[in-house]
Amino acid sequence: MRLKGFSVCILAALATACSTPDKVAFGDDYTQYVNPFIGTDFTGNTYPGAQAPFGMVQLSPDNGLPGWDRISGYFYPDSTIAGFSHTHLSGTGAGDLYDILFMPVTVPYKEAEAPLGIHSKFSHDTESASAGYYKVMLDDYGIQVELTATERCGVQRYTFPEAESAIFLNLAKAMNWDVTEDSYIEAVDSVTVRGYRFSDGWARGQKVYFCSRFSRPFKQMSLDTVLIEKEGLKLSNGVIARFDYQTHKDEQITVVTAISGTSMDGAERNLLAEAPHNDFDAYLKKAKSLWNKELGKIEIESDNVDDKTVFYTSLYHSMLAPTIYSDVDGAYYGPDKQVHKAEGWTNYSTFSLWDTYRAAHPLFTYTQPERTNDMVKSFIAFFEQNGRLPVWNFQGSETDMMIGYHSVPVIVDAYLKGIGDFDAEKALEACVKTANLDEYRGIGIYKEKGYVPYDLKPYENWSLSKTLEYAFDDYCIARMAEKMGKTEVMEEFDKRAVNYRNVFNPATSFMQPRALNGDFIADFRADAYTEDICESNGWQYLWSVQHDIEGLIGLTGGTERFAQKLDSMFTYQPTDDEELPIFSTGMIGQYAHGNEPSHHVAYLYNYVHQPWKGQKYLAQIMHNLYTNTPDGLCGNEDCGQMSAWYVMSAMGFYPVNPVSGIYEIGTPLFPKVQLHLSNGKVFTVLAHHVSRENVYVQSVKVNGATYDKPYITHQQIMDGVTLEFEMGSMPGKAWY
């Protein structure tokens, strides 16, 4: 018997919260298996620089040119570096940040026309990176640059030749969506400067304050200003500082920079607390230790170095965001443009929730329960300061990117699993109020008609997708209300949760946009990409009913018909002359692994008793679409979701419904995986005879006893059971 959609109620609670080449052993140096260059080519949009886990600082090289390929600041095919800035986004489709940019040079230096400006050539032959560390040689100057980081500080070490040298600090330079609105630099003493950069872009009204300390007094500091213009309008003057040095051969100068969203004094407090000295190697050792602590929570055994590297890099990528967004004293900049204080918790930002609610946040409930508690508290604080839960927020700003109110499943998952001490009453209030903002993105008409019409005025794009996303979030609210004994709220949102049925057209057997008058849109093509469906087509959004797959099976005509639709999803190829959108990558038929709405679909074969078909596609995705190469991600990393999918799937299971406490069994990638839990227990996955050929599950055991379900539960994971697979090269019968 499978537990059905609306009847799921999780009763379990969380408790308190140099390796040999052929084996990773618990407690070893996992950072050697992190390759930050994965995803820096093709469409991954990742950055290779240095960061602590979930760190406020992302210190990374910038190639210096704008463009979609350079949204993270860095694109592997490029050959120039124009500086090292302290803030970056991991794998998003929108370009912003690149704040507090340093660039060391020798005189005379190379300067090109804008937008590149001061720069140097570099080669990948003299470039390397690992978790918490980056190194490169600036070929035009003979300067070696090394980067590491604490949570709130970036640490740079420059090794100079004998030369007249300089270090530039550029607060004027901006790329992509970002534009400098105001900036300021002042010298505190002969080795310390501080200031701020205010900007506007994807993050509206962003404020970054900084305090930097040089390991050696600069001979001279000079300031220049650049007129900032946008679309012909003069906006401000951007400040550029130059610090002059006479360097001798192999002389090293370390620059330590703290940032803050609250004030220059806040940045200075962060600097004194986290980086009071200039010992680069000590900070690097600390960064590696922090990463090893986090990476070591999942221990794998494998004789394939590339597979281990892909796994630990994926786990690493999953922990680059969300990011810490409060100072060491708890102060942070809120969406109401005021400074607030987190008392006894850490404020987080950079929530790509349309993506990460699916796998990244469920993964955090096992690897990061304490941070999950703080993330929920961050949502509640954001609600109190902004009037609604965040959609896609960072740097104290709501970007309103993407759709749904997907803070809700993150809150509900944490609550149902008994994580943390956040205020559940306030959290449910925030969920309900956010779901009832009638003037926001068609919610009012959605409540009235049970769907968002495509011809609503003012026009609501992505109307079909909004209907499906709202219905899932409403289901989540109902489950939290049920657990809390709020019967009226539960009943209200359970009714809303079945609104997905209102956009299913039995004539086409697809989810289809509807007009205000109830008519389905004419001339509908399921493989077409339109403004009515968010970054996807009708094939990809058909399955976005994660909370009621049995109901969806009924709509499509039953188990056999549903299985046929799944088969078609993976075999119906786009035509050769069809130009696919940039987000339709990692294609297997109509399945697009490069974008999130497809991520759970292969697991749906479990619901029709044909798990071997899902196992085939899951193995294909893991082996072919995740590789130890710069182009080793088939789509935007999206702040950890692409990688979290891999981490969960490689362990052999995945949360189709992220708040159900149920994980569909797929196909494990490694002979042994151990998940070290915060309650002191160890959840173990064993896969006998697993290989690239042996991807099919023949039988399943739990704690040595024959197992007859296609899923495992949250409670089993927290109890530290051993999940045991017998693998083979031919499809096995369904074991359930």
Short mmCIF file of C-alpha atoms in Angstrom, two decimals, residues 47 50-59 86-88 97 99 149-154 207-209 258-262 266-267 270 274 319-320 322-328 331-333 346-350 371 395:
data_model
loop_
_atom_site.label_atom_id
_atom_site.label_comp_id
_atom_site.label_asym_id
_atom_site.label_seq_id
_atom_site.Cartn_x
_atom_site.Cartn_y
_atom_site.Cartn_z
CA TYR A 47 31.99 30.34 -9.89
CA ALA A 50 36.65 30.66 -2.29
CA GLN A 51 33.79 30.51 0.20
CA ALA A 52 33.04 29.05 3.61
CA PRO A 53 29.93 26.86 3.84
CA PHE A 54 26.88 29.12 3.35
CA GLY A 55 29.24 32.09 3.64
CA MET A 56 28.27 35.73 3.18
CA VAL A 57 31.48 36.18 1.16
CA GLN A 58 31.93 34.49 -2.22
CA LEU A 59 35.42 35.68 -3.23
CA HIS A 86 33.47 39.41 -2.85
CA THR A 87 29.88 38.55 -3.82
CA HIS A 88 28.59 36.13 -6.46
CA LEU A 97 26.54 41.37 -7.22
CA ASP A 99 30.81 43.78 -5.09
CA ALA A 149 37.48 32.96 3.03
CA THR A 150 35.82 32.97 6.41
CA GLU A 151 32.04 33.29 6.65
CA ARG A 152 32.10 37.10 6.42
CA CYS A 153 35.63 37.85 5.19
CA GLY A 154 37.57 37.33 2.00
CA LYS A 207 24.02 48.03 0.31
CA VAL A 208 27.43 46.46 0.85
CA TYR A 209 29.79 47.97 3.42
CA ALA A 258 35.07 41.93 5.70
CA ILE A 259 31.67 42.88 4.33
CA SER A 260 28.39 43.82 6.01
CA GLY A 261 24.89 44.80 4.97
CA THR A 262 24.50 47.19 7.90
CA GLY A 266 29.57 46.36 11.21
CA ALA A 267 32.12 45.35 8.60
CA ASN A 270 33.20 41.26 11.35
CA GLU A 274 36.74 36.53 12.09
CA MET A 319 26.09 24.51 0.46
CA LEU A 320 27.03 27.72 -1.38
CA PRO A 322 21.47 30.17 1.04
CA THR A 323 24.02 32.60 2.44
CA ILE A 324 24.57 34.05 5.89
CA TYR A 325 23.21 37.60 5.94
CA SER A 326 23.84 38.93 9.43
CA ASP A 327 26.91 40.34 11.14
CA VAL A 328 28.75 38.65 13.97
CA ALA A 331 22.66 42.80 12.88
CA TYR A 332 21.24 42.55 9.37
CA TYR A 333 19.62 44.74 6.73
CA THR A 346 21.62 33.59 12.18
CA ASN A 347 19.80 35.41 9.41
CA TYR A 348 20.05 33.88 5.92
CA SER A 349 19.40 35.22 2.44
CA THR A 350 19.79 34.10 -1.22
CA ARG A 371 20.63 25.99 9.77
CA GLN A 395 20.79 41.07 0.01
#
